CSV table of C-alpha atoms in Angstrom, one decimal:
chain,number,residue,atom,x,y,z
A,1,MET,CA,-19.5,-1.2,5.4
A,2,THR,CA,-18.5,-4.6,6.1
A,3,VAL,CA,-15.5,-6.0,4.1
A,4,THR,CA,-13.9,-9.5,4.4
A,5,ASP,CA,-10.7,-11.0,3.4
A,6,ASP,CA,-10.7,-13.9,0.9
A,7,VAL,CA,-7.6,-15.4,2.5
A,8,LYS,CA,-7.1,-15.8,5.8
A,9,PRO,CA,-4.2,-17.6,7.7
A,10,SER,CA,-6.6,-20.1,9.5
A,11,THR,CA,-7.4,-23.8,9.4
A,12,ASP,CA,-10.1,-22.7,6.8
A,13,THR,CA,-7.4,-21.7,4.7
A,14,ALA,CA,-5.4,-24.7,5.1
A,15,SER,CA,-8.4,-26.9,4.1
A,16,ALA,CA,-8.4,-25.4,0.6
A,17,ALA,CA,-5.1,-27.4,0.3
A,18,ALA,CA,-1.6,-26.5,-0.4
A,19,ALA,CA,-0.7,-28.6,-3.6
A,20,SER,CA,1.9,-28.8,-6.1
A,21,VAL,CA,2.2,-31.1,-9.2
A,22,SER,CA,5.4,-32.0,-10.8
A,23,GLU,CA,6.0,-34.7,-13.4
A,24,SER,CA,9.3,-37.0,-13.6
A,25,ASN,CA,9.1,-39.5,-16.2
A,26,THR,CA,6.1,-41.7,-15.2
A,27,SER,CA,5.9,-40.5,-11.4
A,28,THR,CA,3.8,-37.9,-9.9
A,29,SER,CA,4.2,-36.3,-6.5
A,30,ILE,CA,1.2,-34.5,-4.8
A,31,VAL,CA,1.7,-32.3,-1.9
A,32,SER,CA,-1.7,-31.4,-0.1
A,33,ALA,CA,-2.8,-30.2,3.3
A,34,LYS,CA,-5.3,-32.1,5.6
A,35,GLU,CA,-8.3,-30.5,6.3
A,36,GLY,CA,-7.8,-28.7,9.5
A,37,SER,CA,-4.3,-29.2,9.7
A,38,CYS,CA,-1.2,-27.0,9.1
A,39,THR,CA,1.2,-29.7,8.2
A,40,PRO,CA,1.5,-30.7,4.6
A,41,GLN,CA,1.1,-34.4,3.8
A,42,VAL,CA,2.9,-35.8,1.1
A,43,ALA,CA,1.7,-38.8,-0.9
A,44,GLY,CA,4.5,-41.2,-1.6
A,45,THR,CA,5.2,-42.1,-5.4
A,46,GLY,CA,7.0,-45.0,-6.6
A,47,GLU,CA,10.4,-44.7,-8.5
A,48,SER,CA,9.4,-47.2,-11.3
A,49,GLY,CA,5.8,-46.4,-11.6
A,50,PRO,CA,2.8,-44.4,-10.3
A,51,SER,CA,1.8,-44.3,-6.7
A,52,GLN,CA,-0.9,-46.5,-5.1
A,53,PRO,CA,-4.3,-45.4,-6.0
A,54,ASP,CA,-5.5,-43.1,-3.4
A,55,LYS,CA,-7.4,-39.7,-2.7
A,56,SER,CA,-4.1,-37.8,-3.5
A,57,GLN,CA,-3.8,-39.5,-6.9
A,58,HIS,CA,-7.4,-38.7,-7.8
A,59,ILE,CA,-6.7,-35.1,-6.8
A,60,GLY,CA,-3.7,-35.1,-9.1
A,61,GLU,CA,-6.0,-36.5,-11.8
A,62,ARG,CA,-8.4,-33.6,-11.2
A,63,LEU,CA,-5.6,-31.2,-11.6
A,64,VAL,CA,-4.4,-32.4,-14.7
A,65,GLY,CA,-7.9,-32.2,-16.4
A,66,MET,CA,-8.1,-28.9,-15.1
A,67,SER,CA,-4.9,-27.7,-16.9
A,68,SER,CA,-6.4,-28.7,-20.0
A,69,GLU,CA,-10.2,-27.8,-19.5
A,70,ASN,CA,-10.0,-25.0,-17.5
A,71,ALA,CA,-6.9,-22.9,-17.1
A,72,PRO,CA,-8.4,-20.2,-15.0
A,73,ASP,CA,-9.5,-22.7,-12.3
A,74,LEU,CA,-5.9,-24.1,-12.1
A,75,ALA,CA,-4.3,-20.6,-11.7
A,76,LEU,CA,-6.8,-19.5,-9.1
A,77,PHE,CA,-5.8,-22.8,-7.1
A,78,ARG,CA,-2.2,-22.2,-7.6
A,79,ASN,CA,-2.7,-18.7,-6.3
A,80,GLN,CA,-4.5,-20.0,-3.5
A,81,VAL,CA,-1.6,-22.5,-2.6
A,82,VAL,CA,1.0,-19.7,-3.0
A,83,ASN,CA,-0.9,-17.3,-0.6
A,84,THR,CA,-1.6,-20.0,2.0
A,85,LEU,CA,2.2,-20.9,2.1
A,86,ARG,CA,3.2,-17.1,2.5
A,87,GLU,CA,0.8,-16.9,5.4
A,88,TRP,CA,2.6,-19.7,7.0
A,89,TYR,CA,5.9,-18.4,6.1
A,90,VAL,CA,5.2,-14.9,7.4
A,91,LEU,CA,3.7,-16.2,10.5
A,92,ALA,CA,6.6,-18.5,11.2
A,93,SER,CA,9.2,-15.8,10.3
A,94,ASP,CA,7.4,-13.0,12.4
A,95,SER,CA,7.1,-15.4,15.4
A,96,ILE,CA,10.7,-16.4,15.3
A,97,ALA,CA,12.2,-12.9,15.1
A,98,SER,CA,9.6,-11.8,17.9
A,99,LEU,CA,10.9,-14.8,19.9
A,100,LEU,CA,14.8,-13.9,19.4
A,101,GLU,CA,14.2,-10.2,19.9
A,102,GLY,CA,12.2,-11.1,23.3
A,103,ARG,CA,9.0,-9.3,22.0
A,104,SER,CA,6.9,-12.4,22.8
A,105,LEU,CA,7.7,-12.2,26.2
A,106,GLN,CA,6.6,-8.5,26.5
A,107,ASN,CA,2.9,-7.2,26.9
A,108,PRO,CA,1.7,-5.7,23.6
A,109,ALA,CA,1.1,-1.7,24.0
A,110,LYS,CA,-2.1,-0.9,24.9
A,111,ASP,CA,-2.2,2.2,22.4
A,112,LEU,CA,-2.8,2.0,18.7
A,113,TRP,CA,-2.8,4.5,16.2
A,114,LEU,CA,-4.2,3.9,12.6
A,115,LEU,CA,-3.8,6.9,10.1
A,116,GLY,CA,-4.0,9.6,12.6
A,117,LYS,CA,-6.8,8.0,14.7
A,118,HIS,CA,-5.9,6.8,18.4
A,119,TYR,CA,-7.5,3.8,19.9
A,120,GLU,CA,-6.9,2.6,23.5
A,121,LEU,CA,-7.0,-1.0,23.4
A,122,GLY,CA,-8.3,-3.4,26.3
A,123,GLU,CA,-6.3,-5.4,28.7
A,124,GLN,CA,-6.5,-8.6,26.5
A,125,VAL,CA,-4.3,-7.9,23.2
A,126,ASP,CA,-3.1,-11.2,21.8
A,127,GLU,CA,0.2,-11.5,20.4
A,128,GLN,CA,-1.5,-13.3,17.2
A,129,ALA,CA,-2.8,-10.3,15.7
A,130,TRP,CA,-2.6,-12.1,12.4
A,131,GLU,CA,-5.8,-13.5,13.2
A,132,GLY,CA,-7.5,-10.1,14.5
A,133,ALA,CA,-7.3,-11.5,18.1
A,134,GLY,CA,-7.2,-8.9,20.7
A,135,TYR,CA,-8.5,-5.8,18.6
A,136,SER,CA,-12.0,-4.4,18.8
A,137,ALA,CA,-14.6,-4.5,16.2
A,138,GLU,CA,-13.9,-0.7,15.9
A,139,VAL,CA,-10.3,-1.2,15.0
A,140,LEU,CA,-10.7,-4.2,12.7
A,141,GLY,CA,-13.6,-2.1,10.9
A,142,ASP,CA,-11.4,0.7,10.4
A,143,PHE,CA,-8.7,-1.4,9.2
A,144,SER,CA,-10.8,-3.4,6.7
A,145,ARG,CA,-11.8,0.0,5.2
A,146,LEU,CA,-8.3,0.4,3.8
A,147,ILE,CA,-7.9,-0.2,0.2
A,148,TRP,CA,-5.6,-3.1,-0.3
A,149,CYS,CA,-3.7,-3.3,-3.6
A,150,THR,CA,-2.2,-6.6,-4.1
A,151,TYR,CA,-0.7,-8.8,-6.7
A,152,ARG,CA,-3.1,-9.7,-9.7
A,153,SER,CA,-3.0,-12.4,-12.2
A,154,GLN,CA,-4.9,-13.1,-15.6
A,155,TYR,CA,-5.2,-9.7,-16.7
A,156,PRO,CA,-4.4,-8.3,-20.2
A,157,PRO,CA,-0.7,-8.4,-21.3
A,158,ILE,CA,1.1,-5.1,-20.3
A,159,ALA,CA,2.0,-4.2,-23.5
A,160,PRO,CA,4.8,-4.6,-25.1
A,161,SER,CA,5.4,-7.5,-23.0
A,162,ALA,CA,3.5,-10.8,-22.5
A,163,PHE,CA,3.0,-10.3,-18.6
A,164,THR,CA,-0.5,-11.2,-17.4
A,165,THR,CA,0.6,-10.9,-13.7
A,166,ASP,CA,2.9,-8.7,-11.6
A,167,ALA,CA,3.8,-11.3,-8.9
A,168,GLY,CA,7.4,-11.3,-7.8
A,169,TRP,CA,8.1,-7.7,-9.2
A,170,GLY,CA,5.3,-5.4,-8.6
A,171,CYS,CA,5.1,-5.4,-4.9
A,172,MET,CA,6.5,-1.6,-4.8
A,173,LEU,CA,4.1,-0.4,-7.1
A,174,ARG,CA,1.2,-2.0,-5.2
A,175,ALA,CA,2.2,-0.5,-1.8
A,176,GLY,CA,2.2,2.8,-3.7
A,177,GLN,CA,-1.1,2.0,-5.2
A,178,THR,CA,-2.2,1.4,-1.5
A,179,LEU,CA,-1.0,4.6,0.0
A,180,LEU,CA,-2.6,6.7,-3.0
A,181,ALA,CA,-5.9,4.8,-2.5
A,182,GLN,CA,-6.0,5.9,1.2
A,183,ALA,CA,-5.3,9.5,0.2
A,184,LEU,CA,-8.3,9.4,-2.3
A,185,GLN,CA,-10.6,8.1,0.4
A,186,LEU,CA,-9.6,10.9,2.7
A,187,HIS,CA,-10.1,12.9,-0.2
A,188,HIS,CA,-13.7,11.7,-0.7
A,189,PHE,CA,-14.9,10.8,2.5
A,190,GLY,CA,-12.5,12.2,5.2
A,191,ARG,CA,-10.9,10.0,8.1
A,192,ASP,CA,-14.1,8.7,9.7
A,193,TRP,CA,-16.7,7.1,7.4
A,194,SER,CA,-18.8,4.0,6.7
A,195,PHE,CA,-21.7,2.9,4.6
A,196,SER,CA,-24.2,0.0,4.0
A,197,TRP,CA,-23.3,-1.7,0.7
A,198,ASP,CA,-27.0,-2.7,0.2
A,199,GLY,CA,-28.2,0.5,1.7
A,200,ALA,CA,-30.8,2.3,-0.1
A,201,LEU,CA,-30.2,5.8,1.6
A,202,ASP,CA,-28.9,8.5,-0.7
A,203,GLU,CA,-25.7,8.6,1.4
A,204,ASP,CA,-25.0,4.9,1.2
A,205,VAL,CA,-25.5,5.0,-2.7
A,206,ARG,CA,-23.5,7.8,-2.9
A,207,ARG,CA,-20.4,6.5,-1.0
A,208,ARG,CA,-20.8,3.3,-2.6
A,209,GLU,CA,-20.2,4.7,-5.9
A,210,LEU,CA,-17.4,6.8,-4.9
A,211,TYR,CA,-15.8,3.8,-3.4
A,212,THR,CA,-16.4,1.8,-6.5
A,213,ASP,CA,-14.7,4.7,-8.4
A,214,ILE,CA,-11.8,4.7,-6.6
A,215,VAL,CA,-11.2,1.2,-6.5
A,216,LYS,CA,-11.5,1.2,-10.2
A,217,GLN,CA,-8.9,3.6,-10.8
A,218,PHE,CA,-6.6,0.5,-9.8
A,219,PHE,CA,-7.9,-1.9,-12.1
A,220,ASP,CA,-5.6,-3.8,-14.1
A,221,ASP,CA,-6.1,-2.8,-17.8
A,222,TYR,CA,-5.6,0.2,-19.9
A,223,SER,CA,-9.1,1.7,-19.5
A,224,SER,CA,-9.5,5.2,-19.2
A,225,SER,CA,-11.1,4.8,-15.7
A,226,SER,CA,-8.0,2.7,-14.7
A,227,THR,CA,-5.7,5.9,-14.0
A,228,PHE,CA,-3.3,4.0,-11.6
A,229,SER,CA,-3.3,0.7,-13.1
A,230,ILE,CA,-0.1,-1.8,-12.9
A,231,HIS,CA,-0.3,-1.5,-16.7
A,232,ARG,CA,0.1,2.3,-16.7
A,233,MET,CA,2.8,2.4,-14.0
A,234,ALA,CA,4.9,-0.2,-15.5
A,235,SER,CA,4.6,1.2,-19.1
A,236,LEU,CA,5.5,4.8,-17.5
A,237,GLY,CA,8.8,3.2,-15.7
A,238,LYS,CA,9.8,1.7,-19.1
A,239,GLN,CA,9.3,5.0,-20.8
A,240,PHE,CA,11.2,7.4,-18.4
A,241,GLU,CA,13.4,5.1,-16.3
A,242,GLY,CA,14.2,2.5,-19.0
A,243,LYS,CA,13.2,-0.4,-16.9
A,244,ASP,CA,12.0,-3.4,-18.4
A,245,ILE,CA,8.2,-4.5,-17.5
A,246,GLY,CA,9.1,-6.9,-14.9
A,247,GLU,CA,11.7,-5.4,-13.1
A,248,TRP,CA,11.2,-4.2,-9.6
A,249,PHE,CA,10.7,-0.5,-8.8
A,250,GLY,CA,12.2,1.4,-5.9
A,251,PRO,CA,10.2,3.8,-3.6
A,252,TYR,CA,11.7,6.7,-5.5
A,253,GLY,CA,10.6,5.8,-8.8
A,254,THR,CA,7.2,4.5,-7.5
A,255,ALA,CA,6.6,8.3,-6.1
A,256,ALA,CA,7.4,9.8,-9.5
A,257,ILE,CA,5.1,7.6,-11.5
A,258,ILE,CA,2.3,8.3,-9.4
A,259,ARG,CA,3.0,12.1,-9.8
A,260,GLU,CA,3.4,11.6,-13.4
A,261,LEU,CA,0.3,9.7,-14.0
A,262,ALA,CA,-1.8,12.2,-11.9
A,263,ARG,CA,-0.4,15.0,-14.2
A,264,GLN,CA,-0.9,13.3,-17.3
A,265,ALA,CA,-4.7,12.7,-16.0
A,266,ALA,CA,-5.3,16.0,-14.9
A,267,HIS,CA,-6.5,14.2,-12.0
A,268,GLU,CA,-8.6,16.0,-9.1
A,269,LEU,CA,-5.7,15.1,-6.9
A,270,SER,CA,-2.4,16.8,-7.3
A,271,VAL,CA,0.7,14.8,-6.2
A,272,TYR,CA,3.8,16.8,-5.2
A,273,THR,CA,6.8,14.8,-4.8
A,274,THR,CA,10.4,15.6,-3.0
A,275,THR,CA,13.5,13.4,-2.7
A,276,ASP,CA,15.5,15.7,-0.7
A,277,GLY,CA,12.8,16.4,2.3
A,278,VAL,CA,12.1,19.9,1.4
A,279,VAL,CA,8.4,20.9,0.6
A,280,TYR,CA,8.3,24.2,-1.5
A,281,LEU,CA,5.0,25.8,-0.7
A,282,ALA,CA,5.1,28.5,-3.3
A,283,ASP,CA,5.1,25.5,-6.0
A,284,ILE,CA,2.1,24.0,-4.5
A,285,CYS,CA,0.3,27.5,-4.9
A,286,GLU,CA,1.5,28.3,-8.1
A,287,HIS,CA,-2.1,28.4,-9.3
A,288,ASP,CA,-5.2,27.9,-7.1
A,289,PHE,CA,-4.8,25.5,-4.5
A,290,LYS,CA,-6.1,22.0,-5.2
A,291,PRO,CA,-6.2,19.0,-2.9
A,292,THR,CA,-2.7,17.7,-2.9
A,293,LEU,CA,-0.9,14.4,-2.0
A,294,ILE,CA,2.4,15.1,-0.8
A,295,LEU,CA,5.1,12.2,-1.4
A,296,VAL,CA,8.4,12.4,0.7
A,297,ALA,CA,10.8,9.6,-0.5
A,298,SER,CA,13.7,9.1,1.7
A,299,MET,CA,16.5,6.8,2.7
A,300,LEU,CA,16.7,6.4,6.8
A,301,GLY,CA,19.8,4.3,6.9
A,302,ILE,CA,22.0,2.0,5.1
A,303,ASP,CA,20.6,-1.6,5.4
A,304,ARG,CA,18.2,-0.8,8.3
A,305,VAL,CA,16.2,2.2,9.4
A,306,ASN,CA,18.7,4.3,11.8
A,307,PRO,CA,17.0,4.3,15.2
A,308,VAL,CA,17.0,8.1,15.4
A,309,TYR,CA,14.0,8.0,12.8
A,310,TYR,CA,11.8,5.5,14.6
A,311,PRO,CA,10.1,8.4,16.7
A,312,PHE,CA,9.2,10.4,13.3
A,313,ILE,CA,8.0,7.4,11.7
A,314,GLN,CA,5.4,6.6,14.5
A,315,ALA,CA,4.9,10.3,15.0
A,316,SER,CA,4.3,10.6,11.0
A,317,LEU,CA,1.3,8.0,11.5
A,318,THR,CA,-0.3,10.1,14.1
A,319,LEU,CA,-1.0,13.0,12.1
A,320,PRO,CA,-4.3,13.6,10.6
A,321,GLN,CA,-2.8,14.3,7.1
A,322,SER,CA,-1.3,10.9,7.1
A,323,ALA,CA,-1.9,8.7,4.0
A,324,GLY,CA,0.5,5.9,5.4
A,325,VAL,CA,4.1,4.9,4.2
A,326,ALA,CA,5.1,2.7,1.4
A,327,GLY,CA,8.2,1.0,2.4
A,328,GLY,CA,8.8,-2.7,3.8
A,329,ARG,CA,11.4,-5.0,4.8
A,330,PRO,CA,14.5,-5.8,2.7
A,331,SER,CA,13.5,-6.9,-0.7
A,332,SER,CA,9.6,-7.1,0.2
A,333,ALA,CA,7.5,-4.0,-0.2
A,334,LEU,CA,4.8,-3.4,2.2
A,335,TYR,CA,2.3,-0.6,3.2
A,336,PHE,CA,2.2,0.7,6.6
A,337,ALA,CA,-0.8,2.3,8.1
A,338,GLY,CA,-0.4,2.6,11.8
A,339,PHE,CA,1.3,1.2,14.6
A,340,GLN,CA,1.3,-0.4,18.2
A,341,GLY,CA,4.3,0.2,20.6
A,342,ASP,CA,7.5,-0.2,18.5
A,343,GLU,CA,5.6,-2.2,15.9
A,344,LEU,CA,3.9,-1.1,12.4
A,345,LEU,CA,0.6,-2.2,11.3
A,346,TYR,CA,0.8,-3.0,7.7
A,347,LEU,CA,-0.7,-4.4,4.8
A,348,ASP,CA,1.1,-6.9,2.4
A,349,PRO,CA,0.6,-6.7,-1.4
A,350,HIS,CA,2.4,-10.4,-1.8
A,351,PHE,CA,-0.8,-12.0,-2.3
A,352,THR,CA,-2.1,-13.0,-5.9
A,353,ARG,CA,-5.6,-12.6,-6.9
A,354,PRO,CA,-7.3,-12.8,-10.2
A,355,ALA,CA,-8.2,-9.6,-11.6
A,356,VAL,CA,-11.5,-8.2,-11.3
A,357,ALA,CA,-13.6,-8.6,-14.4
A,358,ARG,CA,-15.3,-5.8,-15.7
A,359,ARG,CA,-18.9,-5.6,-15.0
A,360,PRO,CA,-21.8,-4.1,-17.3
A,361,GLU,CA,-22.5,-0.6,-16.7
A,362,ASP,CA,-20.0,-0.9,-13.7
A,363,ARG,CA,-22.5,-2.4,-11.3
A,364,TYR,CA,-20.1,-4.1,-8.8
A,365,SER,CA,-21.1,-6.1,-5.7
A,366,GLN,CA,-19.5,-6.1,-2.5
A,367,SER,CA,-18.1,-9.6,-3.3
A,368,ASP,CA,-16.7,-8.4,-6.5
A,369,LEU,CA,-14.4,-5.8,-4.5
A,370,ALA,CA,-14.0,-7.8,-1.4
A,371,SER,CA,-10.1,-8.7,-2.3
A,372,TYR,CA,-9.5,-5.1,-2.0
A,373,SER,CA,-9.8,-5.1,1.7
A,374,CYS,CA,-8.2,-6.8,4.4
A,375,ASN,CA,-9.4,-7.5,8.2
A,376,VAL,CA,-6.3,-9.2,9.3
A,377,PRO,CA,-3.9,-6.6,10.9
A,378,ARG,CA,-0.3,-7.6,10.7
A,379,ARG,CA,2.7,-6.2,12.7
A,380,ILE,CA,6.4,-5.8,12.3
A,381,ALA,CA,8.9,-4.5,14.2
A,382,LEU,CA,10.7,-1.1,13.4
A,383,ASN,CA,14.2,-2.7,13.6
A,384,ARG,CA,13.1,-4.9,10.7
A,385,LEU,CA,12.4,-2.1,8.3
A,386,ASP,CA,14.1,-1.4,4.8
A,387,PRO,CA,15.3,2.1,5.1
A,388,CYS,CA,13.8,3.2,1.8
A,389,MET,CA,10.5,4.6,2.3
A,390,VAL,CA,7.8,7.0,0.9
A,391,PHE,CA,5.7,9.0,3.4
A,392,GLY,CA,2.4,10.3,2.3
A,393,TYR,CA,0.4,13.2,3.4
A,394,TYR,CA,-3.0,14.4,2.2
A,395,CYS,CA,-3.8,18.1,2.4
A,396,GLY,CA,-7.4,18.8,1.3
A,397,THR,CA,-7.1,22.3,2.2
A,398,LEU,CA,-4.8,25.3,2.5
A,399,GLU,CA,-5.4,25.2,6.1
A,400,SER,CA,-4.5,21.5,6.4
A,401,LEU,CA,-1.2,22.3,4.5
A,402,ILE,CA,-0.4,24.8,7.0
A,403,ASP,CA,-1.3,22.7,10.0
A,404,LEU,CA,1.0,19.9,8.6
A,405,ARG,CA,3.8,22.3,8.2
A,406,SER,CA,3.0,23.5,12.0
A,407,ARG,CA,3.2,19.8,13.2
A,408,ILE,CA,6.3,18.9,11.7
A,409,GLU,CA,8.2,22.1,12.8
A,410,LEU,CA,6.8,21.3,16.1
A,411,LEU,CA,8.1,17.8,16.1
A,412,ALA,CA,11.7,19.3,15.1
A,413,ASP,CA,11.4,21.9,17.7
A,414,ASP,CA,11.0,19.2,20.4
A,415,GLY,CA,14.3,17.4,19.5
A,416,MET,CA,13.0,14.8,16.8
A,417,ARG,CA,14.9,13.9,14.0
A,418,THR,CA,12.5,14.6,11.1
A,419,ILE,CA,12.9,13.8,7.4
A,420,MET,CA,11.1,16.8,5.8
A,421,SER,CA,11.1,20.7,5.9
A,422,PHE,CA,9.1,23.5,4.3
A,423,ASP,CA,10.3,26.4,2.4
A,424,ASN,CA,8.2,29.4,1.5
A,425,GLY,CA,9.6,29.9,-1.9
A,426,HIS,CA,10.0,27.9,-5.3
A,427,ALA,CA,11.9,24.7,-6.1
A,428,PRO,CA,15.4,25.4,-7.7
A,429,THR,CA,15.0,25.0,-11.4
A,430,ALA,CA,16.9,21.3,-10.7
A,431,THR,CA,14.3,20.2,-8.4
A,432,LEU,CA,11.4,18.5,-9.9
A,433,SER,CA,8.6,18.4,-7.3
A,434,ALA,CA,6.0,20.7,-8.0
A,435,PRO,CA,2.4,19.6,-8.6
A,436,GLY,CA,0.6,20.5,-12.0
A,437,THR,CA,3.1,21.0,-14.8
A,438,PRO,CA,6.0,21.9,-12.8
A,439,ARG,CA,8.3,25.1,-13.9
A,440,SER,CA,11.4,23.0,-13.6
A,441,GLN,CA,10.0,20.5,-16.2
A,442,GLY,CA,10.1,23.0,-19.1
A,443,GLY,CA,6.4,22.1,-20.0
A,444,GLY,CA,6.9,18.4,-20.2
A,445,GLY,CA,10.5,17.4,-19.7
A,446,SER,CA,11.0,13.9,-17.6
A,447,LEU,CA,10.5,14.0,-14.0
A,448,LEU,CA,11.6,10.3,-13.7
A,449,LYS,CA,15.0,10.5,-15.4
A,450,LYS,CA,16.4,12.7,-12.5
A,451,LEU,CA,15.4,10.4,-9.9
A,452,PRO,CA,17.5,7.5,-8.7
A,453,PRO,CA,16.0,4.2,-10.0
A,454,SER,CA,16.5,2.6,-6.4
A,455,CYS,CA,16.6,3.9,-3.0
A,456,SER,CA,20.3,2.6,-2.6
A,457,ASP,CA,21.5,5.1,-5.2
A,458,SER,CA,20.6,8.1,-3.1
A,459,GLU,CA,22.0,9.7,-0.1
A,460,GLU,CA,20.1,10.0,3.0
A,461,SER,CA,18.9,13.6,3.9
A,462,ALA,CA,16.6,14.9,6.3
A,463,GLY,CA,16.8,18.5,4.5
A,464,PRO,CA,17.2,21.8,6.3
A,465,ARG,CA,14.4,23.1,8.7
A,466,SER,CA,12.8,26.3,8.0
A,467,GLY,CA,13.4,29.0,11.0
A,468,SER,CA,10.4,30.9,9.8
A,469,GLY,CA,7.7,31.7,12.3
A,470,GLU,CA,5.3,32.6,9.4
A,471,VAL,CA,4.1,30.9,6.2
A,472,VAL,CA,4.5,33.6,3.6
A,473,LEU,CA,4.1,32.1,0.1
A,474,GLU,CA,4.9,34.0,-2.9
A,475,GLY,CA,2.8,33.5,-6.1
A,476,GLU,CA,-0.7,34.4,-7.6
A,477,CYS,CA,-2.4,34.0,-4.0
A,478,SER,CA,-3.2,37.2,-2.1
A,479,GLU,CA,-1.1,38.0,1.0
A,480,GLU,CA,-4.2,38.0,3.1
A,481,GLU,CA,-4.8,34.3,2.3
A,482,TRP,CA,-1.2,33.3,2.7
A,483,VAL,CA,0.2,35.0,5.8
A,484,THR,CA,-0.8,33.0,8.6
A,485,GLU,CA,0.7,33.3,12.4
A,486,LEU,CA,1.5,30.0,13.5
């Protein structure tokens, strides 16, 4: 499958023109970008009257006409401006940080990990990874298959508010959606997959339909197929946390909302959340085992990530069960999918795109869904991360769950500071973490009320390590099935 990004930080994007229009009495100021240039050009204006007729003035007149005749076109143009400016800002800030920290003088690491898959890079690894330079077609193809959830606009209002965009407040919800989307792809496709969008083979048709069904779960409306839409997530936050729609959500609340939506929809994928780092295996197997996404919300420092956790963050992304990490830099949520040296590869939700229009009979083309993919890997240093994170692990089988426990405990045995542990029993009644209808909820109590509204309200905790050498789970499963030597 070949997917393309509709916004690239290149001169082609710059030629789309970064413009803003402001009115003051009778003067108009227009900012646009020359084609092929990254330097905005400002057209001068007179203080007592309009500027001299020029190309910029004609552009301004066209924009005024668009505002009255075609508001969606103006909104799209505005989004392109904001997206382009953000591209420049991210590039500039990352380059300056790299220079000040001395990383620009170092040779980039030749090993890259992406959701449990290892790549050995060639000798020529360009620092300008924002352009995709230095990465092989295999790496870029794998990265482009990640589902990318970003800000959207022009969607139906999120009741009871009048919000038709989540730009400025929905970045952590979008990062959570992106993590969940990768888990759903692991669930349906496994780790290595591809398909031809226009292929006529049965397998291509099947995968295309499954891919479309996954993406539709994140469409921006109240449709029954939009299980994890921004509308449902924001509305649930209002219902359970008392947050007004338009307020920023933290990682803890986002993880809890995903779990609650999955429970309400009786989703094929169970979602298990923990905020103290302990995964209670008996709760996951309270009934027959279902494919489960484990979300571990944790605070790994105060204002920055404590360096003792750097190795675990990297090791986590090498695990075959990894669905990525929802975190970010301070006040700016990101989704982390892999790492190269001491830098994490990420997807940035802070790009606003129009909501995808519903198609008759759900027939979507590749171009319809192209904005849900990105072929531009970016990197951020570990020391620039915000300490609040949600780690995601997809366990499709019981064996995969046992293997995850084995790998985490092996890391701890090697002296690594881990952020999670496993317990054979059920969670205490005060802990709300089990999938399905949790015993601790009393048949429908509020999960979200017990969670801190933001990461800063919780204490750092790595959780106690289990010293057991066996996995012995209690519950309805047979002893023969659940006792496994590690």
